[in-house]
Every structure is written in structure tokens, then in C-alpha cells.
Coordinates of C-alpha atoms in Angstrom, one line a residue:
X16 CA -23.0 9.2 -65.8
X17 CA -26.3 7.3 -66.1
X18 CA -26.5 3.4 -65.7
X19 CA -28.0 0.8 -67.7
X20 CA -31.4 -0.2 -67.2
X21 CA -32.6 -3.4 -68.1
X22 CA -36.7 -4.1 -68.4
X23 CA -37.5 -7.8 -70.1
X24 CA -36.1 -7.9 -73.8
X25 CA -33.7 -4.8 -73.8
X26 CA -31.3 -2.8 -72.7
X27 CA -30.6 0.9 -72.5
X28 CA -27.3 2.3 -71.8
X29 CA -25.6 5.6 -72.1
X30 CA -24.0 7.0 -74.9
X31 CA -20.6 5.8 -73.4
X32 CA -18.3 3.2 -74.5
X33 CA -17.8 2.3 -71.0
X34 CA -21.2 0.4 -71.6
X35 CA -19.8 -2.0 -74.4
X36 CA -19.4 -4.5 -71.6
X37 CA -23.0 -4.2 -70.4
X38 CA -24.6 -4.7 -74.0
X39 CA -22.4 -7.4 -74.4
X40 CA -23.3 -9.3 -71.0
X41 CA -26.9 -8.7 -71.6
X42 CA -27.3 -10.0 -75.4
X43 CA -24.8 -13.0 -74.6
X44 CA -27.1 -14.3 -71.3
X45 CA -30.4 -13.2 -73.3
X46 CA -28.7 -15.5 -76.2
X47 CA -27.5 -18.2 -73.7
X48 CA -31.0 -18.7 -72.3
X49 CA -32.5 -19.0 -75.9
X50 CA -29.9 -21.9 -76.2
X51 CA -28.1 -20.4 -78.9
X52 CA -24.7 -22.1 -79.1
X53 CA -21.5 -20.3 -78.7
X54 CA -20.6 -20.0 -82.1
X55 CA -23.2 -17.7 -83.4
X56 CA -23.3 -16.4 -79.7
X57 CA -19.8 -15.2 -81.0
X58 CA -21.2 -14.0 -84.3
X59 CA -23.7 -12.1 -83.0
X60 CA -22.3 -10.8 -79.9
X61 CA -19.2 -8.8 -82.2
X62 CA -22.0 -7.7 -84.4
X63 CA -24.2 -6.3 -81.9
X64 CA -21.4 -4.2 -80.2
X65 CA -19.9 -2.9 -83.5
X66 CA -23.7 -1.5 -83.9
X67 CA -23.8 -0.4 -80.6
X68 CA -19.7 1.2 -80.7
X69 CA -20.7 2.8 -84.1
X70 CA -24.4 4.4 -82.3
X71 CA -22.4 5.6 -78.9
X72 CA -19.9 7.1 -81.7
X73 CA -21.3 8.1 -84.9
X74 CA -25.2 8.3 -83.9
X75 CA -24.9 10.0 -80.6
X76 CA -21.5 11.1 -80.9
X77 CA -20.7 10.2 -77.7
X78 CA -23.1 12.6 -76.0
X79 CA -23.7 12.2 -72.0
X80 CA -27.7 13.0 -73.2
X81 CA -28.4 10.5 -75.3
X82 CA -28.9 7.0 -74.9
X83 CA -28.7 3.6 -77.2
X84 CA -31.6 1.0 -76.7
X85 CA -30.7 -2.7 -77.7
X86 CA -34.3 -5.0 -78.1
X87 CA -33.7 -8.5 -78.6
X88 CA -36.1 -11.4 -79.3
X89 CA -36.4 -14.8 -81.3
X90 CA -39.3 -15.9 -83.3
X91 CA -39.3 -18.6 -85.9
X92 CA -35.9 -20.1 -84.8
X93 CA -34.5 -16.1 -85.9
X94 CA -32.8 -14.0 -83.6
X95 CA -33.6 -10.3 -83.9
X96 CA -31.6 -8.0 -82.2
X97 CA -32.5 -3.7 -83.0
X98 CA -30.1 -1.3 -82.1
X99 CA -31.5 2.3 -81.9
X100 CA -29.5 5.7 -81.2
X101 CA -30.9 9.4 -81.1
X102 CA -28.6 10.9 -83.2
X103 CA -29.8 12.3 -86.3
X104 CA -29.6 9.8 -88.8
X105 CA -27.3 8.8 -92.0
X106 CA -27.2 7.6 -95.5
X107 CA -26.6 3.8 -95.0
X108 CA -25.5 4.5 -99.2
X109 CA -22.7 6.7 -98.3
X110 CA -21.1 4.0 -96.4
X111 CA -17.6 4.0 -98.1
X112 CA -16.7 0.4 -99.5
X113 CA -13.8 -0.9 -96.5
X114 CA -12.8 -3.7 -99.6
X115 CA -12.3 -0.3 -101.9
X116 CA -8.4 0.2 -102.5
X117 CA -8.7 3.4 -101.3
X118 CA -10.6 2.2 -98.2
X119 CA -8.1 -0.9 -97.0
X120 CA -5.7 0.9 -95.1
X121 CA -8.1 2.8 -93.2
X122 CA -8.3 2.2 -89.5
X123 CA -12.2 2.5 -89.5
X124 CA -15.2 2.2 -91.4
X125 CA -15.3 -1.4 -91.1
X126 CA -18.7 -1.7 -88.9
X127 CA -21.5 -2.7 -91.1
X128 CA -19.3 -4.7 -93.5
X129 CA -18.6 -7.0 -90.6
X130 CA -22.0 -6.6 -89.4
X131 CA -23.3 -7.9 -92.8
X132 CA -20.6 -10.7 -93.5
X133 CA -21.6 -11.9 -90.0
X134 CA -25.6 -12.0 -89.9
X135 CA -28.5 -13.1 -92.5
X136 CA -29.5 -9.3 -92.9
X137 CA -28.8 -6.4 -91.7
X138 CA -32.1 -3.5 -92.2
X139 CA -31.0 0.2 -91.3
X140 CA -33.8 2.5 -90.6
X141 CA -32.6 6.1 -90.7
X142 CA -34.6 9.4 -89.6
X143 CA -33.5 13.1 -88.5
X144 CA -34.2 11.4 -85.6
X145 CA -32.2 8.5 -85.1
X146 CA -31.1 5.7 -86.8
X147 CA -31.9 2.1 -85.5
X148 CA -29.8 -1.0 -87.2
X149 CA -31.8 -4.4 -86.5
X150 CA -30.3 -7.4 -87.5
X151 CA -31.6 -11.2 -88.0
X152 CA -29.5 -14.9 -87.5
X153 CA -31.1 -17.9 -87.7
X154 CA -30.3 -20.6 -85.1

């Protein structure tokens, strides 16, 4: 199993969920030493590793190969964090409603609903390719 590696404004990790803790140390400091207080450190520290749970998951699908690459950077008093994976893309439309009746007592699928309920917007690039999430919170 491959390690994280860290160069300036990101972080890459392997497509294991083992890493969570890694993504999550990184944006926190990064967001810490951009004086961010805890609060939205909170807010966008829950959104960042639902992206990155759902691109280990969903994108890569957990594969030892494939990596997930977390940028972050503020300009304009804005927070902008991109989360990519090398899977091969999805529908962000087909994402099932998790407020649906038929959706409430599911045990997943709430990701991006928390994702979006959490930050000022949520952009979802998808290709055969990969799919890379980037998301944007004032402070």
C-alpha cells in the first residue's frame, strides 16, 4: 500500500479508506493556517472526506491502482478545495434524492446532499476518466 504524498496545496493518497485520516489532517492544518475558524473548519472538513470516502468508494472503487488527489487554496476570502478520482465518471443527475420517501431509510447515498447543505457550491466535473468534485466556502 502506497503512502500519501504531500507537495504545497495538495494531497494524494491511495484509494484506501485507511487514508481518510490523512486527507482530513492535511485540509484541517491547510485550513488552520489560512485562519479559518473551527466552525467552518468543521463544515468543510466533513464535506471534504464525504468527497473523498465517496471517490476511494464509488470513483475508484477501492482499487489499490488508483489514487484520489485533494487541491486546496483560498482566493478572495473563498476556500476552494477539488477532489479528483480516476474512476470513470458518473451522472451527478442520477444522484437519487436521500429526502425522497423511498430514499430515507437507506443507509447511503447521503454524500453530496450533505456536501451541498454544508458549502456555497458544490461543481462536479465528470469524464470516462474521472470525476473531480470541487467545492467553495467563504470565510
Amino acid at each position: 500500500m502506497g503512502k500519501p504524498i504531500i507537495s504545497g496545496d495538495s494531497i494524494i493518497v491511495p484509494s484506501s479508506l485507511e487514508h481518510l485520516a490523512d486527507v482530513d489532517l492535511f485540509i484541517e492544518g491547510t485550513l488552520r493556517g489560512y485562519g479559518v475558524g473551527e466552525s467552518l473548519i468543521a463544515d468543510i472538513a466533513i464535506s471534504v472526506s464525504e468527497l473523498v470516502n465517496n471517490a476511494i468508494l464509488h470513483g475508484n472503487k477501492a482499487s489499490p491502482e488508483k489514487t484520489v488527489s485533494v487541491r486546496i487554496g483560498l482566493a478572495d476570502h473563498k476556500v476552494r478545495i477539488a477532489v479528483a478520482d480516476q474512476g470513470n465518471g458518473f451522472n451527478p443527475d442520477t444522484i437519487a434524492n436521500p429526502i425522497d420517501e423511498a430514499n430515507l431509510l437507506k443507509e447511503v447515498g447521503r454524500g453530496i446532499f450533505i456536501v451541498r447543505s454544508l458549502m456555497d457550491s458544490v461543481d462536479i466535473e465528470a469524464t470516462s476518466h474521472g470525476t473531480t468534485i470541487t467545492i467553495t466556502k467563504a470565510i
